[in-house]
PDB file of C-alpha atoms in Angstrom:
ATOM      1  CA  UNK A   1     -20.353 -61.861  24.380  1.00 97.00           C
ATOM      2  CA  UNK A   2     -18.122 -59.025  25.123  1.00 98.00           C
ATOM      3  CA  UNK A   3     -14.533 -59.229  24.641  1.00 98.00           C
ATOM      4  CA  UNK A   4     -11.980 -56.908  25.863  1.00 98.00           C
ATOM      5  CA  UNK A   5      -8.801 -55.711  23.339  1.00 96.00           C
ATOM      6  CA  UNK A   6      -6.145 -52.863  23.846  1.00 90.00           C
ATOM      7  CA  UNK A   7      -4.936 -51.328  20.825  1.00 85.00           C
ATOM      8  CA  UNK A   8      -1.500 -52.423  20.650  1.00 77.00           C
ATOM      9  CA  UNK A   9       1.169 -54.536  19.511  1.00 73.00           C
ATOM     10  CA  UNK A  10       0.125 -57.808  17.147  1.00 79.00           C
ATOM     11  CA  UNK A  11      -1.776 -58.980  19.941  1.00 87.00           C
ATOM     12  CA  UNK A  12      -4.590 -56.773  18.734  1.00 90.00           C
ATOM     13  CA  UNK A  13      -4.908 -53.534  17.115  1.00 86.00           C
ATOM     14  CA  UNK A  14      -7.659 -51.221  15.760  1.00 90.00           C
ATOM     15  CA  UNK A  15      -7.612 -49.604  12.174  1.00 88.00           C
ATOM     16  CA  UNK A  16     -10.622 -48.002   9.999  1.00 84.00           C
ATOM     17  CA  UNK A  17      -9.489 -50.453   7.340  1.00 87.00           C
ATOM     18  CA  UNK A  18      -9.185 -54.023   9.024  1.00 87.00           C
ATOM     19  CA  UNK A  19     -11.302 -53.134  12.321  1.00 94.00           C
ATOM     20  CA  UNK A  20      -9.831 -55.387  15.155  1.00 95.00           C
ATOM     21  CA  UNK A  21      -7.184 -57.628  14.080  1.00 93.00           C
ATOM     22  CA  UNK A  22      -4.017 -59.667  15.099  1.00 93.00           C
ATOM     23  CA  UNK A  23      -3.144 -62.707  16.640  1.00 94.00           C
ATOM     24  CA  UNK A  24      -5.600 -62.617  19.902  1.00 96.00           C
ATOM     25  CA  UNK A  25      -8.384 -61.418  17.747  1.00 97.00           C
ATOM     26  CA  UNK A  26      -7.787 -64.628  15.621  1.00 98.00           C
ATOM     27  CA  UNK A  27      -8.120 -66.676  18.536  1.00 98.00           C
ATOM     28  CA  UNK A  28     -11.015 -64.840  19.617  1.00 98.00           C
ATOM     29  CA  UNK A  29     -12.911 -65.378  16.562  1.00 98.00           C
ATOM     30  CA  UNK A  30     -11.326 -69.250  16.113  1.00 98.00           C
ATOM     31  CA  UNK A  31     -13.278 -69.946  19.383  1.00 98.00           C
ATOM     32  CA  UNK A  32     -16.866 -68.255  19.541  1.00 98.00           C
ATOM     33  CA  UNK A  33     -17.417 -69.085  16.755  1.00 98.00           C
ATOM     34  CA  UNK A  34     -16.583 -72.520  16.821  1.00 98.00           C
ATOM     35  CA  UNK A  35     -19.263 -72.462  19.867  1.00 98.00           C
ATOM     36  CA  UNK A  36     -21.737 -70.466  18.172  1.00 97.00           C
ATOM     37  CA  UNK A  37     -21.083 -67.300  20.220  1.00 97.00           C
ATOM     38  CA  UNK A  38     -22.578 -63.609  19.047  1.00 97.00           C
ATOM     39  CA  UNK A  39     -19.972 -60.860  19.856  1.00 98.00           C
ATOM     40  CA  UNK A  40     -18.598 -57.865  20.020  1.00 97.00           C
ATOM     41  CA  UNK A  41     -15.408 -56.463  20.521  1.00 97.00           C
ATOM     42  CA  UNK A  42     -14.413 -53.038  22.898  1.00 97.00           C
ATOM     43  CA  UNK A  43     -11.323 -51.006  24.066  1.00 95.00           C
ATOM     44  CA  UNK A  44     -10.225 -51.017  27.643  1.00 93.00           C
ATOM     45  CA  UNK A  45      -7.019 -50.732  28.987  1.00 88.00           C
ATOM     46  CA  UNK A  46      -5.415 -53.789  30.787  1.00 87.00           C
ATOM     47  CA  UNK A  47      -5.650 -51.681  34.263  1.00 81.00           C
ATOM     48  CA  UNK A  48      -9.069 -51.819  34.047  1.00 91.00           C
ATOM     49  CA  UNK A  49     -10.132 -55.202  32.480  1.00 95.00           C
ATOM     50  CA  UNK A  50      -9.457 -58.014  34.675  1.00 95.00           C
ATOM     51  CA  UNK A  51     -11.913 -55.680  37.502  1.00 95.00           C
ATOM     52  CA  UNK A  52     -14.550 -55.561  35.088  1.00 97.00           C
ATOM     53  CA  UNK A  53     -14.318 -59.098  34.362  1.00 98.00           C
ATOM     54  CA  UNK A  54     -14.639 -59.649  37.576  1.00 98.00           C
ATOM     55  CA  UNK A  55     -17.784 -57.691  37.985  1.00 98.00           C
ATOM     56  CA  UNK A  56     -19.312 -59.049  34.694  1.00 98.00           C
ATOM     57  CA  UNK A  57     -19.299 -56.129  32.735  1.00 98.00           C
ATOM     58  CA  UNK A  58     -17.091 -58.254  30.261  1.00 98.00           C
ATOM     59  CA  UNK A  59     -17.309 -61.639  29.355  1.00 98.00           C
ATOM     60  CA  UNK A  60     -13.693 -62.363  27.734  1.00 98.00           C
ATOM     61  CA  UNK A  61     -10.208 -61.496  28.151  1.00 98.00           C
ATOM     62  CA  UNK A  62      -7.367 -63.210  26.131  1.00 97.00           C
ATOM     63  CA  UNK A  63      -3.583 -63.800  27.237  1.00 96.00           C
ATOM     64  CA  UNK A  64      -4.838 -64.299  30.867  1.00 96.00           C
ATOM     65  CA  UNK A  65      -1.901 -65.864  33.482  1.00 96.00           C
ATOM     66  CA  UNK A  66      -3.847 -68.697  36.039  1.00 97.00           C
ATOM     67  CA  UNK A  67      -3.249 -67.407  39.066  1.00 95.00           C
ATOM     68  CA  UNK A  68      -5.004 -68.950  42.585  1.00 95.00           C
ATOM     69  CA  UNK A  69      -7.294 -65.031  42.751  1.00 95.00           C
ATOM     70  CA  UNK A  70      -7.975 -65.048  39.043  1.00 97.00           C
ATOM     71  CA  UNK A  71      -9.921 -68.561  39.764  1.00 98.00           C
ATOM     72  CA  UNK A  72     -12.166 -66.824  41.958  1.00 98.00           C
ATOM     73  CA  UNK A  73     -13.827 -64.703  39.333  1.00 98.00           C
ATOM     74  CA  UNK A  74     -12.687 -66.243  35.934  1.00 98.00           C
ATOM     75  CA  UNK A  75     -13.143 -69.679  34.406  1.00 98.00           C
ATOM     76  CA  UNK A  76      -9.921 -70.117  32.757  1.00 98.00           C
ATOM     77  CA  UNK A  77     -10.172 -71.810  28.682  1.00 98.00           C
ATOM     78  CA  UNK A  78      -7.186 -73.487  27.405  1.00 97.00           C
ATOM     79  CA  UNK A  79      -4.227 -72.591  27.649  1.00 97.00           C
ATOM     80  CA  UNK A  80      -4.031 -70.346  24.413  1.00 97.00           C
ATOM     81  CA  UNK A  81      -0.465 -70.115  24.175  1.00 95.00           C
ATOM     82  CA  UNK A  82       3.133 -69.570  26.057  1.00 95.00           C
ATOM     83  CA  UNK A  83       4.366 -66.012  27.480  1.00 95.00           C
ATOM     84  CA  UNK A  84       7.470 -64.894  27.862  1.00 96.00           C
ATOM     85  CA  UNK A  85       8.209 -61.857  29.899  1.00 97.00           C
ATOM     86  CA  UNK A  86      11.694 -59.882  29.733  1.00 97.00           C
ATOM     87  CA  UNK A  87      13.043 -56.474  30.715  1.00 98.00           C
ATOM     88  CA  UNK A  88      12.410 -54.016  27.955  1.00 95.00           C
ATOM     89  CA  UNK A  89      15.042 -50.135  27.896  1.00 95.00           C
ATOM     90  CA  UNK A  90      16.622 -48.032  25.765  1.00 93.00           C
ATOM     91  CA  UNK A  91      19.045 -49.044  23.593  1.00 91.00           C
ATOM     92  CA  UNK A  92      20.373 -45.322  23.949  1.00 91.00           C
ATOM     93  CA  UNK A  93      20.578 -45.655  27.766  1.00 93.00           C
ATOM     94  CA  UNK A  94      21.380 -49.354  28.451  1.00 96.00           C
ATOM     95  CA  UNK A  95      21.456 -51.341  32.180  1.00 97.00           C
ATOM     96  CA  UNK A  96      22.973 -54.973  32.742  1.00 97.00           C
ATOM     97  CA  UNK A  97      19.658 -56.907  33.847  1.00 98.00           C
ATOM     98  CA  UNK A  98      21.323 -60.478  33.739  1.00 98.00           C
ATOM     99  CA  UNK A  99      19.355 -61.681  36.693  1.00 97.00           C
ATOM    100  CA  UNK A 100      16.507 -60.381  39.166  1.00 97.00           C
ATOM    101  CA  UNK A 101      18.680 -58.895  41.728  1.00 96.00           C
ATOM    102  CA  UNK A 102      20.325 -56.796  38.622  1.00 97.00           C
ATOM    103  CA  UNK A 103      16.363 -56.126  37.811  1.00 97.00           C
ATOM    104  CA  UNK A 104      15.620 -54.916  41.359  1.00 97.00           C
ATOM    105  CA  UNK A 105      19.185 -52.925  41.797  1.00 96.00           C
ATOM    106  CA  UNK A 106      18.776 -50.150  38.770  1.00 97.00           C
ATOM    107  CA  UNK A 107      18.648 -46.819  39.626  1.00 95.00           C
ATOM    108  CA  UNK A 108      15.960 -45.768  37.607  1.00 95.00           C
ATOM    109  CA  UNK A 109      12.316 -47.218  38.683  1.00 97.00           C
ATOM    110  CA  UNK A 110      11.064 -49.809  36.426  1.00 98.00           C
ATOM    111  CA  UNK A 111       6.952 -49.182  34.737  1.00 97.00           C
ATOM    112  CA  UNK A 112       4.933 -52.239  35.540  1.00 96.00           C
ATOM    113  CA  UNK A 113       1.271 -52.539  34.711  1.00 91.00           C
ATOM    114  CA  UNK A 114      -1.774 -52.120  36.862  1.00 85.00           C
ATOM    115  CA  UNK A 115      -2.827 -55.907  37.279  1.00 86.00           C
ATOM    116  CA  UNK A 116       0.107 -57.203  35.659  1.00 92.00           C
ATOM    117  CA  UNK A 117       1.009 -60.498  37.043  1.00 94.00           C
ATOM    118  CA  UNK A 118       4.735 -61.555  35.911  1.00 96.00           C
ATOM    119  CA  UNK A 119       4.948 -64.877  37.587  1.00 96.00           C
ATOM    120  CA  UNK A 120       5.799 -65.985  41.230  1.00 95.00           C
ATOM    121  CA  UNK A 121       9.465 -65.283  41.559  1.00 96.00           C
ATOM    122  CA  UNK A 122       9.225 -61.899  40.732  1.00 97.00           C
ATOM    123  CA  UNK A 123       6.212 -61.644  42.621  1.00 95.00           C
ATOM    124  CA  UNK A 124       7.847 -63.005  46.071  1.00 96.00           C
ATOM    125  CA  UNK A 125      11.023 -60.766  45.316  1.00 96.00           C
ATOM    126  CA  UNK A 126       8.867 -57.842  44.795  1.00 95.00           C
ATOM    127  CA  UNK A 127       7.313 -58.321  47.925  1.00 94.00           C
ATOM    128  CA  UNK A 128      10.468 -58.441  49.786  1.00 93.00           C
ATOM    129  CA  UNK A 129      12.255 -55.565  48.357  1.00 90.00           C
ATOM    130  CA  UNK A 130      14.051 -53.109  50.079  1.00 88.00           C
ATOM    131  CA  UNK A 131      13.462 -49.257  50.130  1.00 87.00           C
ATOM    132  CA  UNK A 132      16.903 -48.915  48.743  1.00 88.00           C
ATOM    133  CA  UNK A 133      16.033 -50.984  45.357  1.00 91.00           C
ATOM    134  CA  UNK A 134      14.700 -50.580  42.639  1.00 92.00           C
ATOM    135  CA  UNK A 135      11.119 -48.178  42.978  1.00 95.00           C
ATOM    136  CA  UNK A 136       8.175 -49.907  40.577  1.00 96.00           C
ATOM    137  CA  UNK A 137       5.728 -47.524  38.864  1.00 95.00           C
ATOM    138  CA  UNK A 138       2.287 -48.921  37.833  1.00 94.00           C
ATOM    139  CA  UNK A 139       0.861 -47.344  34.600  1.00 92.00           C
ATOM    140  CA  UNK A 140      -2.606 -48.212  33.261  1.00 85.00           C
ATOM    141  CA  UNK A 141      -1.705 -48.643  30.099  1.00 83.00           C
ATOM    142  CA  UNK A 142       0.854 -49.869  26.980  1.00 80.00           C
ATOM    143  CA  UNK A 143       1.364 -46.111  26.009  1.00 83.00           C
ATOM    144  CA  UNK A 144       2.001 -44.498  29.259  1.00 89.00           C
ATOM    145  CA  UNK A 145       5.254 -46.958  30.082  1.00 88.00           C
ATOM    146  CA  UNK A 146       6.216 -45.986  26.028  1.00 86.00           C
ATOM    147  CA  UNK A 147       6.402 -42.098  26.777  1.00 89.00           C
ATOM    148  CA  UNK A 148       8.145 -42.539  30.202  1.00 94.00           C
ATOM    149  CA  UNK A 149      10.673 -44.473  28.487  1.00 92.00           C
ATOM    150  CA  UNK A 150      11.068 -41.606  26.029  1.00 88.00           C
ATOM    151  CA  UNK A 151      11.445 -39.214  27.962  1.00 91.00           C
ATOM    152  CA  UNK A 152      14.099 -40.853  30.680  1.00 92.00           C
ATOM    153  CA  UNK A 153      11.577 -41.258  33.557  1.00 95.00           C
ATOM    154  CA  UNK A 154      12.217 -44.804  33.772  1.00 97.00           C
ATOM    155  CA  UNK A 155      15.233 -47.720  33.297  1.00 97.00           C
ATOM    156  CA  UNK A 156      12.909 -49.551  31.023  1.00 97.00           C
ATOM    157  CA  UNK A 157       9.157 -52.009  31.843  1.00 96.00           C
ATOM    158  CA  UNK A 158       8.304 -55.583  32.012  1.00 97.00           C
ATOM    159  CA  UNK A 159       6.765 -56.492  28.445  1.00 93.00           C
ATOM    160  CA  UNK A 160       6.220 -60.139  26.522  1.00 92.00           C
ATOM    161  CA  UNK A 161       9.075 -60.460  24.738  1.00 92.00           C
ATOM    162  CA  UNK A 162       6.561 -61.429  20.703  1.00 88.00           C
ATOM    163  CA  UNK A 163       5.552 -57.703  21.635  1.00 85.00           C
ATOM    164  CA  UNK A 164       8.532 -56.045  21.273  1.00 86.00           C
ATOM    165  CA  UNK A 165       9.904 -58.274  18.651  1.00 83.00           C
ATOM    166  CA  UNK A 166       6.372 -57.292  16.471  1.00 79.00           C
ATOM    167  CA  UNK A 167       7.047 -53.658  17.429  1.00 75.00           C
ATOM    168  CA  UNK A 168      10.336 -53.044  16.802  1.00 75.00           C
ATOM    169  CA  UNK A 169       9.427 -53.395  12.989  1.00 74.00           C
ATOM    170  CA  UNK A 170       6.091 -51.682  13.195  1.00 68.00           C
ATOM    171  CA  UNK A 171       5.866 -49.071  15.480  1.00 68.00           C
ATOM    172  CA  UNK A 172       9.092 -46.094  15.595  1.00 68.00           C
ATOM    173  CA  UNK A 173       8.969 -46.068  19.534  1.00 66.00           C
ATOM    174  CA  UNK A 174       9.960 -49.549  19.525  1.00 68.00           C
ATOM    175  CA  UNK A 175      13.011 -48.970  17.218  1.00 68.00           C
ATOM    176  CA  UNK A 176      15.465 -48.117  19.461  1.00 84.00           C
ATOM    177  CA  UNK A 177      14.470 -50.709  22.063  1.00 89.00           C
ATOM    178  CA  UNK A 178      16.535 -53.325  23.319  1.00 92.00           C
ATOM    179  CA  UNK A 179      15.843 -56.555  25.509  1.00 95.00           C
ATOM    180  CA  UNK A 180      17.753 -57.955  28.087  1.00 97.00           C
ATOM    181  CA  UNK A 181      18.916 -60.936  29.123  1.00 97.00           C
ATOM    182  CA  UNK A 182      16.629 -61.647  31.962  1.00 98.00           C
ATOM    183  CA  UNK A 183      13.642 -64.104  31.290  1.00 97.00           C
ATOM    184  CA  UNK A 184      11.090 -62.427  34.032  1.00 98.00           C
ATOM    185  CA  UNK A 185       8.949 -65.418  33.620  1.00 97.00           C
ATOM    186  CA  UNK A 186       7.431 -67.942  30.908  1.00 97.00           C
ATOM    187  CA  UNK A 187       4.517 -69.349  31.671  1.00 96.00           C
ATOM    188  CA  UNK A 188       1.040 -70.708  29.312  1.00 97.00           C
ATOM    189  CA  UNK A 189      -1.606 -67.671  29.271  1.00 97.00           C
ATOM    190  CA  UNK A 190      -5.502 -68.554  29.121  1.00 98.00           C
ATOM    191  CA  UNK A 191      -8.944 -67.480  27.435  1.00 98.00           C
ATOM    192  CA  UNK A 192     -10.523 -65.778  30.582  1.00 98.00           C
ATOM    193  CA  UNK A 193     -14.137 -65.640  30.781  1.00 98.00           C
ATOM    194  CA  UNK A 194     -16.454 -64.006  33.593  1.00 98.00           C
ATOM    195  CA  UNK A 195     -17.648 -66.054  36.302  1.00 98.00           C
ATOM    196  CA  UNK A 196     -20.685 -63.438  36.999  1.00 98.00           C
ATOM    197  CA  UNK A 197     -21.652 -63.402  33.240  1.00 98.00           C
ATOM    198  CA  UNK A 198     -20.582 -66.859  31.942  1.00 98.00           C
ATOM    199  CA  UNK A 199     -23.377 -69.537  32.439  1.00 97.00           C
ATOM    200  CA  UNK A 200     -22.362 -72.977  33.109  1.00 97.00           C
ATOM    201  CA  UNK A 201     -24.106 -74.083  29.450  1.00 97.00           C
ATOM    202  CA  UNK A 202     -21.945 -71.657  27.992  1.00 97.00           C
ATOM    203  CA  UNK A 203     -18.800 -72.503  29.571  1.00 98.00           C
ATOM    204  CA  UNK A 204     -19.458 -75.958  28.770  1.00 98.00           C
ATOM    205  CA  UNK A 205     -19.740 -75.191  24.530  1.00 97.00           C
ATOM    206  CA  UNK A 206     -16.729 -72.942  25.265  1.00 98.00           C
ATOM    207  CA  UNK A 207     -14.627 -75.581  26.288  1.00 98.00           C
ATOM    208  CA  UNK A 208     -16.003 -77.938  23.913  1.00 98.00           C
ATOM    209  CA  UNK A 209     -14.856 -75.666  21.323  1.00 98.00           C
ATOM    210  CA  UNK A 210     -11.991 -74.880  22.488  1.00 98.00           C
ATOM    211  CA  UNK A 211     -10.800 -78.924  22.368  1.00 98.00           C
ATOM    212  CA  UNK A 212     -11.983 -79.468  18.897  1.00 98.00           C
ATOM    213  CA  UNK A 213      -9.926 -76.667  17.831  1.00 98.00           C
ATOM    214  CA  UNK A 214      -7.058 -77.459  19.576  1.00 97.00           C
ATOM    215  CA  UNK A 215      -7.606 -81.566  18.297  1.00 97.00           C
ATOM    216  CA  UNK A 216      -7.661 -79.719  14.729  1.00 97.00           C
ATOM    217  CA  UNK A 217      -4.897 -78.043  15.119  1.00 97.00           C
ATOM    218  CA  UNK A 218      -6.449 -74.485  14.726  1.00 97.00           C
ATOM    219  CA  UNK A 219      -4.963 -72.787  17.033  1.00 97.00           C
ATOM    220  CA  UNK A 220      -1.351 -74.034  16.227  1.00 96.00           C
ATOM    221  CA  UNK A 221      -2.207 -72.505  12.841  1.00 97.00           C
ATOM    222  CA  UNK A 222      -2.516 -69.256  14.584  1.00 96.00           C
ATOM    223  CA  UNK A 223       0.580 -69.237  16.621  1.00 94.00           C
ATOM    224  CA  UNK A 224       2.502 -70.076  12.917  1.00 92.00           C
ATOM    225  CA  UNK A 225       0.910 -67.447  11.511  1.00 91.00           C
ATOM    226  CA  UNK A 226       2.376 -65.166  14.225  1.00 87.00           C
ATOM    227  CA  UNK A 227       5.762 -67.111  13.931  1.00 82.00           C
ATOM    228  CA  UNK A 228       5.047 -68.617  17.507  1.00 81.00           C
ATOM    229  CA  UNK A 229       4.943 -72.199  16.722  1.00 69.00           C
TER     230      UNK A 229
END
C-alpha cells in the first residue's frame, strides 16, 4: 500500500537518521499493520495528493476532512483525530483577525493550499467574496506559503494550529510566527484510502483494524504522545 507524506511539521517528516517519522506516520504504521498491510511510504505535496488518490496512484492519505466530493473517490477510516485551523502572520507585521470578515478584509492576500478544504463557513464566505476583499493565493505546498510570508508577499495562511505550535520550537521560520484569534474551523480529520485501488476485502480488515485499535486505546496513545489528548 502506498501512502502519501509531506515533509513537514510533526505530522511527518523525513531524515537520513529516523526515515519517516511523527505523529501521522505513527498512525500509519498503528493501522496497516494491525491489518496486515505491506507498505511503503512517498513524498508528494498536498496539491497533488488528494488527485492521485483519486486516480489510484496512491492508496492512503492521513489528516483527510469528510467532505460530500471526497466520498466519491475515498473511503474515509476513522476519524483519526480533531483539526483545528487558525490564521497564521508575522509577529513582525501583525493584523487583527478576530473574526472572518476581519480574515476576508486584510489588505494583504492570504496563501491557502491547493485542495485545502477549511470547513464550510469559510468555504460559503469565500465563495461570496467581493473583489474589494481580501485576494486568496493557492500554493502547492507547506514551503511556498513559508517564503511568501518571509518575504512580505502575503498577510499570513490558513495552517492547523498543532503545526505551528510544533514549529515554532523546531523550525527558525516558525519563530517569529504568531496566531490569531480566529478559529477557521475544527472539525475530526480521517484515514483516506483510494476508492480505485482499495478492494472491498481490504477496506473491510482496514476498518476492522482500525476499531480494535481505537477499543485499545492505541491511537489515544498517539495523540498523548503528540500532547493532543
Amino acid at each position: 500500500m502506498t501512502v502519501r507524506f509531506e515533509n513537514y511539521a510533526a505530522q511527518s517528516r523525513l531524515d537520513e537518521e529516523k526515515g519517516w517519522h511523527g505523529m501521522d506516520v505513527d498512525f500509519a504504521k498503528a493501522l496497516l499493520d494491525e491489518a496486515g498491510c505491506s507498505y511503503k511510504f512517498v513524498s508528494i505535496p498536498w496539491g497533488r495528493s488528494l488527485k492521485m488518490l483519486e486516480a489510484g496512484n496512491i492508496d492512503l492519505v492521513l489528516s483527510v476532512t469528510r467532505t460530500q466530493e471526497r466520498t466519491n473517490f475515498a473511503y474515509f477510516v476513522g476519524p483519526q483525530r480533531m483539526e483545528t485551523i487558525v490564521f497564521a502572520m508575522n509577529a513582525e507585521r501583525l493584523f487583527d483577525v478576530d473574526s472572518m470578515d476581519d480574515l476576508f478584509s486584510l489588505p494583504v492576500p492570504v496563501a491557502i493550499q491547493q485542495g485545502a478544504f477549511y470547513g464550510r463557513t469559510f468555504t460559503e464566505r469565500y465563495s461570496k467574496r467581493l473583489g474589494d476583499e481580501t485576494q486568496f493565493i493557492f500554493v502547492p505546498d507547506n514551503q511556498t506559503k513559508l517564503s511568501l510570508l518571509k518575504h512580505g508577499r502575503i498577510a499570513g495562511f490558513l495552517e492547523e494550529k498543532f503545526n505551528i505550535i510544533f514549529q515554532s520550537t523546531n523550525h527558525p521560520d516558525f519563530m517569529t510566527i504568531k496566531i490569531a484569534p480566529l478559529v477557521v474551523n475544527q472539525s475530526p480529520v480521517y484515514f483516506a484510502f483510494s476508492k480505485k485501488s482499495v478492494s472491498d476485502k481490504q477496506l473491510e480488515h482496514l476498518v476492522s483494524a482500525y476499531n480494535r485499535l481505537n477499543k485499545t486505546g492505541r491511537f489515544s496513545e498517539i495523540l498523548k504522545k503528540y500532547q493532543l489528548d
